[in-house]
XYZ file of C-alpha atoms in Angstrom:
786
model
C 97.779 81.731 125.289
C 100.895 83.862 125.459
C 101.987 82.899 121.943
C 98.590 83.818 120.434
C 98.467 87.200 122.133
C 101.742 88.146 120.443
C 100.222 87.802 116.935
C 98.163 90.931 116.262
C 97.233 89.762 112.762
C 94.747 87.232 114.182
C 92.969 89.386 116.770
C 92.805 92.663 118.565
C 95.736 93.455 120.913
C 95.418 91.922 124.401
C 92.342 89.850 123.318
C 92.227 86.078 122.857
C 89.844 83.829 120.934
C 88.888 80.418 122.345
C 86.479 77.620 121.528
C 83.791 77.132 124.134
C 84.990 73.547 124.341
C 88.216 74.836 125.899
C 86.248 76.928 128.354
C 84.064 73.988 129.341
C 87.091 71.712 129.698
C 88.730 74.230 132.013
C 85.539 74.491 134.011
C 85.604 70.692 134.614
C 88.799 71.067 136.622
C 88.247 74.434 138.215
C 84.748 75.908 138.547
C 85.957 79.434 139.093
C 88.853 79.882 136.713
C 89.135 83.523 135.524
C 90.533 84.885 132.270
C 91.244 88.504 131.389
C 90.601 90.071 127.996
C 88.854 87.103 126.354
C 86.875 86.717 123.120
C 85.035 83.412 122.653
C 83.283 81.728 119.781
C 80.757 79.202 121.124
C 79.301 76.261 119.175
C 76.264 74.174 119.884
C 78.039 70.788 119.790
C 81.507 69.282 119.902
C 83.018 65.996 118.821
C 86.380 64.738 117.651
C 85.587 64.920 113.926
C 86.035 68.069 111.808
C 82.778 69.973 111.210
C 81.413 73.192 109.771
C 79.824 75.420 112.363
C 76.379 76.828 111.522
C 76.788 80.605 111.799
C 73.134 80.981 112.831
C 73.799 78.973 115.997
C 77.263 80.339 116.791
C 77.883 83.090 119.324
C 80.818 85.459 119.658
C 81.599 86.625 123.181
C 83.993 89.335 124.358
C 84.674 91.043 127.679
C 87.440 92.528 129.772
C 86.999 89.658 132.270
C 85.369 86.234 132.150
C 84.408 83.710 134.848
C 83.148 80.212 134.013
C 81.162 77.676 136.043
C 79.482 74.404 135.148
C 76.608 76.063 133.271
C 77.378 79.746 133.168
C 79.836 82.218 131.701
C 79.968 85.525 133.552
C 81.303 88.476 131.517
C 82.155 91.818 133.061
C 83.638 95.050 131.780
C 82.596 96.029 128.228
C 80.822 92.715 127.845
C 79.337 91.701 124.502
C 77.523 88.720 122.950
C 76.855 88.424 119.193
C 74.843 85.943 117.205
C 73.353 86.110 113.661
C 72.525 89.802 113.532
C 71.830 90.247 117.248
C 74.276 92.195 119.437
C 73.944 92.367 123.240
C 76.091 94.635 125.388
C 76.243 95.632 129.048
C 78.395 96.170 132.104
C 77.840 92.598 133.292
C 76.414 89.685 131.297
C 75.612 86.219 132.637
C 75.250 83.628 129.897
C 73.474 80.407 130.924
C 74.355 77.685 128.434
C 71.629 75.184 129.258
C 68.861 77.716 128.526
C 70.841 79.828 126.007
C 69.830 82.994 127.863
C 71.673 86.124 128.868
C 70.972 88.390 131.837
C 72.414 91.864 131.504
C 72.907 94.212 134.449
C 73.883 97.841 133.913
C 73.721 99.793 130.625
C 72.011 96.956 128.766
C 71.820 97.305 124.975
C 70.323 94.924 122.414
C 70.553 95.604 118.667
C 68.688 93.523 116.102
C 67.182 94.054 112.625
C 68.384 97.665 112.541
C 66.733 98.543 115.880
C 68.608 99.465 119.052
C 67.122 99.208 122.568
C 68.850 100.427 125.737
C 67.864 100.127 129.401
C 69.182 99.310 132.864
C 68.584 95.536 132.562
C 67.819 92.920 129.936
C 66.742 89.295 129.925
C 67.115 87.672 126.501
C 66.864 84.133 125.108
C 69.290 84.029 122.182
C 68.031 80.989 120.257
C 64.357 82.076 120.172
C 65.268 85.803 120.109
C 62.786 86.612 122.860
C 63.207 88.732 125.946
C 62.143 91.790 127.883
C 63.475 95.147 129.030
C 62.075 97.765 131.437
C 62.259 101.578 131.084
C 63.948 101.437 127.700
C 64.883 103.886 125.005
C 64.903 102.724 121.386
C 66.041 103.859 117.954
C 65.333 102.812 114.330
C 68.209 104.586 112.610
C 67.061 103.925 109.029
C 64.028 106.184 109.594
C 65.607 108.366 112.314
C 62.901 107.189 114.691
C 63.512 107.138 118.439
C 61.444 107.025 121.586
C 60.911 105.655 125.107
C 58.834 102.848 126.530
C 57.931 101.593 129.996
C 58.201 97.976 128.886
C 59.599 96.300 125.783
C 58.962 92.659 124.947
C 60.927 90.980 122.160
C 59.036 88.205 120.406
C 60.672 85.514 118.236
C 63.040 87.918 116.499
C 60.223 89.200 114.292
C 58.319 91.727 116.369
C 58.687 93.967 119.382
C 55.826 95.093 121.628
C 56.119 98.365 123.531
C 53.865 99.575 126.361
C 53.273 103.270 127.134
C 55.576 104.266 124.312
C 56.528 107.498 122.603
C 57.795 107.890 119.048
C 59.476 110.802 117.279
C 62.141 111.644 114.689
C 63.342 114.561 116.802
C 66.445 114.519 118.913
C 65.976 112.982 122.381
C 64.478 115.577 124.721
C 62.961 117.689 121.923
C 59.323 118.773 122.384
C 58.719 119.688 118.731
C 56.426 116.720 118.048
C 55.923 113.182 119.195
C 53.417 110.349 119.141
C 52.183 108.606 122.282
C 50.642 105.137 122.169
C 49.268 102.811 124.809
C 50.685 99.869 122.857
C 53.064 99.973 119.917
C 53.872 96.757 118.055
C 56.747 96.867 115.572
C 56.867 94.065 113.006
C 60.531 93.768 112.077
C 59.878 91.432 109.135
C 58.108 94.168 107.150
C 59.221 97.246 109.160
C 55.658 98.267 110.027
C 54.438 99.680 113.340
C 50.889 99.239 114.653
C 49.707 101.513 117.462
C 46.581 101.615 119.651
C 45.157 104.571 121.570
C 47.366 107.051 119.734
C 47.731 110.804 120.289
C 49.804 113.207 118.203
C 51.505 116.071 120.057
C 52.806 119.223 118.377
C 54.806 121.809 120.331
C 53.767 120.105 123.555
C 50.026 120.157 122.799
C 47.890 117.147 121.785
C 46.349 118.006 118.407
C 45.073 114.686 117.079
C 43.947 111.352 118.472
C 42.974 108.019 116.971
C 42.219 104.593 118.417
C 44.376 102.890 115.753
C 47.238 103.778 113.429
C 49.991 102.079 111.453
C 53.056 103.474 109.718
C 56.481 102.322 108.431
C 59.613 102.289 110.557
C 61.882 101.116 107.730
C 62.536 102.229 104.180
C 60.619 99.448 102.372
C 57.332 100.153 100.609
C 54.236 99.365 102.652
C 50.533 99.152 101.846
C 48.263 101.720 103.446
C 47.336 105.372 103.372
C 50.036 107.616 101.951
C 50.454 111.237 102.930
C 47.508 113.284 101.625
C 47.959 116.482 99.648
C 45.938 119.572 100.411
C 45.906 122.703 98.276
C 43.924 125.719 97.187
C 43.702 127.377 93.768
C 41.459 129.893 92.083
C 40.565 127.373 89.367
C 39.976 124.226 91.442
C 39.085 125.665 94.834
C 39.879 123.529 97.873
C 41.869 120.545 96.638
C 42.340 117.377 98.717
C 43.859 114.099 97.476
C 44.287 110.937 99.550
C 46.540 108.262 97.985
C 45.798 104.684 99.018
C 48.758 102.415 98.312
C 48.687 98.650 97.767
C 52.078 96.951 97.709
C 50.903 93.897 95.788
C 54.360 92.337 95.455
C 57.978 93.538 95.452
C 57.633 94.231 91.718
C 53.935 95.238 91.469
C 51.998 98.015 93.157
C 48.804 100.026 92.737
C 47.866 103.473 93.997
C 44.245 104.658 94.110
C 43.882 108.394 94.742
C 40.467 109.938 95.363
C 40.750 113.708 94.875
C 38.134 116.225 95.984
C 38.125 119.627 94.247
C 35.728 122.252 95.584
C 34.902 123.814 92.207
C 35.175 120.707 90.031
C 34.029 117.630 91.887
C 35.788 114.307 92.374
C 38.700 112.818 90.447
C 39.564 109.121 90.791
C 43.263 108.577 90.138
C 44.671 105.141 89.337
C 48.311 104.149 88.916
C 49.594 100.602 88.437
C 53.345 99.917 88.267
C 55.094 96.677 87.391
C 58.676 95.571 86.910
C 60.085 92.188 85.948
C 63.363 91.061 84.460
C 62.008 91.472 80.933
C 59.327 94.142 81.187
C 58.178 97.115 83.211
C 55.994 100.175 83.060
C 53.323 102.415 84.512
C 49.603 102.525 83.691
C 47.778 105.697 84.707
C 44.108 106.627 84.426
C 42.569 109.741 86.004
C 38.778 110.054 85.715
C 36.479 112.924 86.635
C 32.947 111.465 86.531
C 31.278 114.883 86.537
C 33.204 118.145 86.206
C 30.778 120.689 87.642
C 32.521 123.544 85.856
C 32.320 121.861 82.416
C 29.204 119.749 83.103
C 30.738 116.613 81.566
C 32.885 113.563 82.288
C 36.639 113.946 81.646
C 39.690 111.707 81.773
C 43.432 111.457 81.190
C 45.317 108.209 80.521
C 48.875 107.092 79.926
C 50.668 103.827 79.208
C 54.449 104.032 79.607
C 55.921 100.544 79.269
C 58.852 98.593 77.892
C 59.788 94.982 77.294
C 62.879 93.139 76.112
C 63.545 89.686 74.766
C 66.985 88.576 73.649
C 68.122 91.433 71.386
C 64.618 92.876 70.955
C 63.402 95.923 72.864
C 59.807 97.229 72.820
C 58.542 100.619 74.011
C 55.073 102.133 74.407
C 54.360 105.758 75.281
C 50.638 106.262 74.750
C 48.871 109.359 76.101
C 45.287 110.463 75.708
C 42.977 113.035 77.283
C 39.258 113.585 76.966
C 39.748 117.189 75.852
C 42.356 119.838 75.202
C 42.118 121.501 78.614
C 42.384 118.395 80.809
C 46.099 118.737 81.601
C 45.853 122.512 81.885
C 43.002 122.217 84.399
C 44.149 119.339 86.586
C 47.928 119.083 86.353
C 49.982 120.539 89.200
C 53.018 120.666 86.905
C 53.284 123.924 84.945
C 55.276 122.487 82.023
C 52.975 119.480 81.743
C 49.909 121.709 81.754
C 51.322 123.764 78.869
C 51.909 120.667 76.736
C 49.738 120.949 73.602
C 50.610 117.639 71.909
C 50.391 114.207 73.527
C 52.576 111.499 71.981
C 51.140 108.078 71.107
C 54.245 106.100 70.204
C 55.002 102.415 69.731
C 58.390 101.009 68.774
C 60.245 97.713 68.407
C 64.045 97.601 68.151
C 66.541 94.868 67.378
C 70.210 95.469 68.224
C 73.436 93.692 67.406
C 77.054 94.644 68.015
C 77.355 97.430 65.453
C 73.842 97.977 64.105
C 70.247 98.533 65.187
C 66.973 98.093 63.289
C 63.682 99.553 64.520
C 60.035 99.702 63.505
C 57.856 102.381 65.085
C 54.468 104.081 64.865
C 54.398 107.694 66.055
C 50.962 109.239 66.363
C 49.707 112.101 68.516
C 46.740 113.832 70.054
C 46.639 117.595 69.649
C 44.992 119.338 72.597
C 42.794 121.902 70.898
C 41.882 124.417 73.583
C 39.049 126.884 73.738
C 39.842 130.493 72.821
C 43.294 129.521 71.552
C 44.960 129.763 68.206
C 44.961 126.398 66.391
C 47.896 124.168 67.255
C 50.218 123.232 64.386
C 49.618 119.497 64.353
C 52.725 117.447 63.476
C 52.728 114.648 60.942
C 52.141 111.101 62.110
C 54.604 108.362 61.148
C 52.610 105.231 60.364
C 55.001 103.453 60.320
C 58.714 104.260 60.271
C 61.466 101.733 59.648
C 65.096 102.635 60.327
C 68.440 100.858 60.236
C 71.522 102.405 61.856
C 75.085 101.142 61.943
C 78.170 102.591 63.586
C 81.770 101.381 63.730
C 84.046 103.531 65.862
C 87.436 102.237 64.737
C 87.799 100.374 61.457
C 91.539 100.665 60.816
C 91.325 104.198 62.216
C 88.173 105.119 60.268
C 84.866 106.052 61.901
C 81.940 104.742 59.828
C 78.209 105.309 60.209
C 75.171 104.489 58.079
C 71.437 105.233 58.285
C 68.555 103.940 56.165
C 65.020 105.073 56.855
C 61.586 104.552 55.260
C 58.590 106.464 56.623
C 54.929 106.867 55.716
C 53.527 110.265 56.759
C 49.860 110.974 57.481
C 48.118 114.214 58.448
C 44.521 115.136 59.264
C 44.687 118.512 57.524
C 44.455 117.287 53.953
C 43.852 120.748 52.436
C 47.366 122.072 53.035
C 49.373 119.004 54.114
C 50.488 116.481 51.508
C 50.913 112.854 52.565
C 53.175 110.129 51.294
C 56.310 108.058 51.731
C 59.843 109.273 52.310
C 63.010 107.248 51.866
C 66.201 108.567 53.451
C 69.795 107.421 53.494
C 72.962 108.831 54.993
C 76.426 107.243 54.907
C 79.542 108.830 56.340
C 83.202 108.012 56.855
C 85.662 110.031 58.951
C 89.307 109.652 59.884
C 89.972 111.341 63.269
C 93.563 112.304 64.010
C 94.514 113.692 67.422
C 97.562 114.853 69.327
C 98.147 116.345 72.743
C 97.405 119.864 71.521
C 95.676 119.393 68.160
C 92.979 117.447 66.306
C 92.164 117.063 62.606
C 89.078 115.186 61.357
C 88.191 115.001 57.649
C 84.774 113.530 56.907
C 82.838 112.573 53.753
C 79.095 112.010 53.687
C 76.463 110.987 51.129
C 72.789 111.861 51.697
C 69.781 110.834 49.612
C 66.071 111.617 49.956
C 63.203 110.293 47.820
C 59.444 111.009 48.006
C 56.329 109.248 46.785
C 53.436 111.610 47.560
C 49.767 110.697 47.681
C 46.581 112.723 47.851
C 47.905 115.749 45.984
C 44.510 116.168 44.328
C 42.954 116.598 47.778
C 45.006 119.752 48.484
C 43.457 123.198 48.151
C 43.610 123.914 44.412
C 45.151 127.400 44.657
C 47.665 126.215 47.220
C 48.560 123.138 45.135
C 49.111 125.227 42.012
C 51.227 127.781 43.876
C 53.487 125.364 45.740
C 53.743 122.861 42.906
C 54.574 119.636 44.757
C 55.769 116.754 42.580
C 54.391 113.272 43.158
C 57.805 111.628 42.776
C 61.015 113.497 43.489
C 64.429 112.726 44.849
C 67.958 114.019 45.249
C 71.369 112.668 46.243
C 74.026 115.042 47.518
C 77.591 114.591 48.807
C 79.055 116.550 51.718
C 82.635 117.098 52.758
C 83.615 118.559 56.145
C 86.812 119.264 58.031
C 86.962 119.790 61.794
C 90.277 120.965 63.216
C 91.586 122.885 66.186
C 94.530 123.698 68.426
C 94.946 124.019 72.197
C 97.555 126.434 73.565
C 98.379 126.692 77.272
C 100.407 129.062 79.422
C 100.856 129.721 83.106
C 98.821 132.667 84.399
C 96.999 133.911 87.470
C 93.313 134.554 88.163
C 92.970 137.326 90.754
C 96.135 136.138 92.487
C 95.280 132.438 92.144
C 97.677 130.179 90.221
C 95.963 129.247 86.969
C 96.505 127.823 83.504
C 95.185 129.892 80.610
C 94.197 128.187 77.378
C 93.566 129.520 73.904
C 91.559 127.127 71.716
C 90.844 128.118 68.109
C 88.570 125.701 66.271
C 87.649 125.723 62.581
C 84.890 123.739 60.880
C 84.533 123.769 57.084
C 81.572 122.279 55.156
C 80.942 121.926 51.442
C 77.611 120.650 50.079
C 76.565 121.399 46.484
C 73.111 122.795 45.704
C 70.170 120.472 45.037
C 66.731 121.814 44.108
C 64.275 120.836 46.851
C 61.631 123.528 46.329
C 58.922 121.088 45.150
C 59.424 118.654 47.995
C 57.284 118.628 51.148
C 58.404 119.305 54.706
C 57.336 116.492 57.014
C 59.555 116.831 60.102
C 62.219 119.472 59.413
C 62.807 122.974 60.732
C 65.556 125.573 60.878
C 68.286 124.848 63.411
C 68.861 127.601 65.955
C 72.317 129.134 65.958
C 74.315 127.685 68.831
C 77.856 126.567 69.531
C 76.683 123.044 68.784
C 75.137 123.972 65.427
C 78.435 125.555 64.323
C 79.739 121.998 63.979
C 76.768 120.523 62.104
C 76.881 119.923 58.363
C 73.170 120.653 57.831
C 71.373 123.898 58.708
C 68.063 122.003 59.101
C 66.809 119.465 61.603
C 65.038 116.353 60.333
C 65.553 114.632 56.983
C 63.546 116.709 54.492
C 66.145 119.315 53.642
C 69.900 119.328 53.109
C 71.280 122.846 53.036
C 73.654 124.041 50.378
C 76.954 124.873 52.045
C 80.306 126.356 51.208
C 81.145 127.800 54.575
C 83.542 127.847 57.466
C 82.811 128.330 61.169
C 85.460 129.835 63.401
C 85.184 129.595 67.186
C 87.707 131.064 69.608
C 87.708 129.918 73.225
C 89.854 130.879 76.192
C 89.717 129.403 79.677
C 91.355 129.929 83.048
C 91.777 126.680 84.994
C 92.819 126.376 88.611
C 96.294 124.877 88.475
C 95.783 122.642 91.522
C 92.222 121.365 91.140
C 91.637 121.829 87.414
C 88.370 123.675 88.113
C 87.304 126.093 85.405
C 87.428 129.647 86.760
C 86.609 131.548 83.589
C 85.714 130.776 80.004
C 84.889 132.940 77.010
C 83.907 131.886 73.508
C 82.964 133.738 70.350
C 82.020 132.262 67.013
C 80.794 133.160 63.556
C 80.115 131.349 60.317
C 81.334 132.685 56.958
C 79.498 131.833 53.738
C 81.441 131.660 50.446
C 78.239 131.302 48.404
C 74.513 131.974 48.782
C 72.300 129.383 50.460
C 69.499 128.759 47.982
C 67.756 125.940 49.878
C 64.766 127.177 51.890
C 62.622 125.247 54.346
C 59.447 125.990 52.360
C 59.128 127.745 49.074
C 56.093 129.333 50.663
C 55.250 128.630 54.282
C 51.641 127.577 54.747
C 51.010 130.304 57.322
C 52.307 132.936 54.873
C 50.748 131.534 51.723
C 47.700 133.778 51.985
C 49.991 136.805 52.239
C 51.905 135.609 49.195
C 48.675 135.208 47.223
C 47.836 138.822 48.071
C 51.293 139.956 46.969
C 52.559 140.894 50.427
C 55.112 138.118 50.932
C 58.010 136.806 48.845
C 59.973 133.585 48.931
C 61.134 132.801 52.479
C 64.328 131.271 53.789
C 66.970 131.968 51.128
C 70.159 133.278 52.734
C 72.315 135.689 50.739
C 74.367 136.951 53.670
C 78.125 136.541 53.636
C 78.319 135.707 57.335
C 76.124 134.580 60.201
C 75.315 136.354 63.427
C 77.978 136.500 66.100
C 77.476 134.129 69.021
C 79.313 134.697 72.284
C 79.406 133.223 75.769
C 81.162 134.258 78.985
C 81.067 132.248 82.210
C 82.980 133.472 85.252
C 83.330 132.135 88.779
C 83.703 135.577 90.326
C 84.197 134.009 93.734
C 83.794 130.540 95.135
C 80.058 131.170 95.525
C 79.201 133.627 92.721
C 78.851 132.512 89.097
C 77.893 134.800 86.220
C 77.106 133.702 82.695
C 76.007 135.437 79.489
C 75.176 134.072 76.048
C 74.316 136.572 73.325
C 73.578 136.525 69.612
C 74.356 139.662 67.610
C 72.900 140.168 64.132
C 75.412 141.581 61.666
C 72.692 142.334 59.090
C 70.416 144.203 61.527
C 73.244 145.586 63.671
C 71.559 144.625 66.958
C 71.356 141.877 69.580
C 68.626 139.400 68.725
C 68.976 137.002 71.672
C 70.446 137.334 75.162
C 70.459 134.947 78.115
C 72.307 136.373 81.096
C 72.343 135.563 84.766
C 74.255 135.784 88.003
C 73.848 133.405 90.928
C 75.122 133.681 94.470
C 74.984 130.468 96.486
C 77.129 130.796 99.624
C 75.814 127.606 101.216
C 73.178 124.902 100.711
C 69.582 126.205 100.841
C 70.767 129.776 100.290
C 70.694 131.118 96.741
C 69.944 134.384 94.950
C 69.709 134.414 91.167
C 68.959 137.271 88.784
C 68.380 136.457 85.100
C 67.590 138.330 81.895
C 66.089 136.647 78.838
C 65.601 138.303 75.470
C 64.551 136.651 72.207
C 63.694 138.708 69.140
C 64.980 136.470 66.354
C 63.410 137.030 62.932
C 62.560 133.310 62.805
C 60.717 133.437 66.153
C 56.955 133.851 65.873
C 55.449 136.906 67.528
C 53.804 134.957 70.383
C 57.111 133.356 71.423
C 59.249 136.495 71.512
C 60.251 137.401 75.060
C 61.936 140.129 77.025
C 61.936 139.197 80.693
C 63.770 139.607 83.953
C 63.604 136.825 86.500
C 64.556 136.909 90.180
C 64.691 133.728 92.277
C 65.551 133.669 95.977
C 65.885 131.107 98.743
C 67.451 132.766 101.746
C 67.757 132.126 105.509
C 66.079 134.910 107.484
C 67.001 133.271 110.799
C 68.586 129.948 111.702
C 65.211 128.282 111.189
C 63.216 130.561 108.881
C 63.844 130.763 105.117
C 62.289 133.155 102.636
C 61.253 132.009 99.151
C 60.475 134.245 96.192
C 60.317 134.376 92.425
C 59.368 137.346 90.272
C 59.298 136.859 86.504
C 58.388 140.115 84.724
C 57.716 140.596 80.993
C 59.299 143.910 80.019
C 57.714 143.930 76.567
C 54.191 143.465 77.963
C 54.733 145.415 81.210
C 53.245 142.746 83.429
C 54.436 139.851 85.573
C 54.387 136.341 84.113
C 54.838 134.494 87.393
C 55.008 135.521 91.024
C 55.841 133.278 93.944
C 56.348 134.043 97.611
C 56.633 131.847 100.647
C 58.415 130.878 103.811
C 59.981 127.661 104.970
C 60.358 127.063 108.703
C 62.715 124.248 109.656
C 63.130 122.773 113.099
C 65.194 119.816 114.233
C 62.665 117.245 113.025
C 59.934 119.053 111.121
C 59.419 121.729 108.520
C 56.497 123.949 107.517
C 56.209 125.434 104.022
C 53.729 128.160 103.086
C 53.862 129.169 99.408
C 51.613 131.275 97.205
C 51.956 131.347 93.422
C 50.332 133.349 90.611
C 50.963 132.373 86.996
C 49.775 133.819 83.720
C 48.098 131.007 81.809
C 47.725 130.500 78.070
C 44.441 132.446 78.093
C 46.216 135.496 79.526
C 44.558 135.061 82.919
C 46.170 134.712 86.331
C 45.734 131.468 88.216
C 46.487 131.558 91.943
C 47.656 128.477 93.852
C 48.499 128.020 97.533
C 50.758 125.323 98.975
C 50.757 124.387 102.665
C 52.942 121.499 103.766
C 53.916 120.185 107.195
C 56.799 117.740 106.918
C 57.680 115.448 109.803
C 61.244 114.394 109.099
C 61.552 110.695 108.425
C 57.812 110.035 108.850
C 56.091 111.901 106.014
C 54.327 115.149 105.216
C 50.826 116.571 105.288
C 49.481 119.064 102.761
C 50.383 120.041 99.199
C 54.003 119.555 98.198
C 55.571 122.674 96.626
C 59.111 121.301 96.269
C 58.983 120.493 92.544
C 57.530 123.916 91.763
C 60.210 125.571 93.900
C 62.961 123.681 92.080
C 61.580 124.829 88.750
C 60.937 128.421 89.789
C 64.130 129.038 91.788
C 67.264 127.645 90.067
C 69.533 126.199 92.731
C 66.719 125.691 95.268
C 67.442 122.921 97.744
C 64.962 121.625 100.344
C 66.081 122.393 103.861
C 65.144 118.865 104.906
C 66.359 115.784 103.098
C 64.532 112.505 103.338
C 66.719 109.518 104.258
C 67.368 107.152 101.391
C 67.207 103.404 101.444
C 69.530 101.931 104.049
C 72.542 100.049 102.778
C 73.607 96.657 104.070
C 76.188 98.118 106.466
C 74.762 101.607 107.085
C 73.657 100.795 110.636
C 75.866 97.804 111.350
C 76.816 97.345 114.999
């Protein structure tokens, strides 16, 4: 005993570990031997042969003092018994070995399956995991649930029955809200609670009663009624949706959501999700049997799925709606409602170490909406085959290759030629880098070939003017050089030790001219000027055009970095591209939208660049203080001597859930169509008015049209265990009308919420918004370990 206690590497100081066999042997000679500071590991049987102890039947015992008799072990002073996930504590514990029971007197605590019960006394049978406790308090930490009960009965380690129980996620003693139940049965195998004769109390007043209720007390998914959403809008009227969830299996589930809309009728929402080792996805179908406003049946459907097998990977993203206004009318997501084109894509991919081959079909549904300008429908790829290879380090060389064959189809056969396009691109680069420099020469070969069909179906005047050729091709080489330096020096940033950098970067591109004026444009467009596009060889996106180039881009960047943490305190960049020859390659010889103007003599050839330099592009980002960040990106036209694009903003965020942001957006690029040009100011605020009350606001105002685009105002009241959100929103829709929506949500922390959830809209409308309540995530294995 004395030798063991001197070795702290095998136990806690002043504590000893014994086999119960030793304790029983001692008890044979002296029935009342006492031992101080003992920890015991008991086993169910003992013989002379070596054996492996079953951990599910082994107990670990500790106490400040132990007394043993023939059949009992009496523990006192910080007494504890552990077995297979069950922990029992108390001032005094009597363990009866013949019945495998413990009687706890004084500050009794039993913890099992993530639940903790405390009371004055406890009687518990360890092997069967049954017992009882009077006047207990309990806690399920994973869901922040706690309460009191007159009587708790533990049944077979799988369920607990409570009589005259309360339940809440508030702190003990809080009167914000709680649930009272005559009986409350908690099934610990699936973390579900079933209650009878239930009443819900809010601010001390009973507000709702039901003879039966069930709800989760863990973080696992459970079948049943999910939290309903309730809303109000000028377009839908009163809007109530009640999701009904069926947890079919751990990897399959189904949600049926009846939705009642005062001005529209009923929508039946269906969502099925599945996930296996080799496949997964979501199937969604929303059906309105009779839209009273439109006097017709309407629907929206989506299949988003994937599968894999060996080196094959399959993807499906198929979307379809009954009409062009379905998403705009029924979606609660502003960006989704504005979507005018629904993808209908299928793809199969095969991958090896350094290459990938894929076969895909990319179709679409254009949502033609009433009273709107026609949507520019994209081409469909039916099908597209591509092969891509990349080798990052082949004796220091970086090699990539792309081969692509695509058949393009279009429904507008009067002004859209169809046909096949074959594309190739091969490149080789040799990156060289040092601690303060880099130098990367690169050579590239690009080829495009067309085989057009249906040219005779085009509008005759348009066909004669544009002059497409049935078969055309070109092959063009490109050479580029990317190089830069990084200089550093010690400096200070408003008295703070900092490192200042100066980083000049130069990117040169040479591509000879190839005539592409009689070739179609299937999927290409002009690339916006950005710091990323400064380092691209081609001025066009897609594979239909390769720009002529003999140009160099120069970008100068300077940063201030905190010398201790490395955090960026300030950065400024400015860049411009210089052209040594004219760019003769245009996107279209005549754009289809402008062809009529050309025919009338009011429009000339578009897209040819004869400028000697590009617009200036600049960016400044400054951390003015720890909590204030300002940023500005601007594009200045040298030919028009004016700013053509500005994005500027300043954000103050002194603490979580407190942010004020003011932004200015201006876009008047010559390449931007009239409908998309903007000049707006945008204010977003989430701010604490008191310790519990937060104000929410967004005001987005169009300066060029002298009217607001979006207005949002609301409040968020947060208590210890609940939150109430009241939000009103007005948005200008695509028909230049205001749609008004109201959100009302009562959130009971850890249990759920009632009403319409505005959080996603608040995150979109107020950059930096953070909910004042955070839902607990899934509990880890040791998060609530005793």
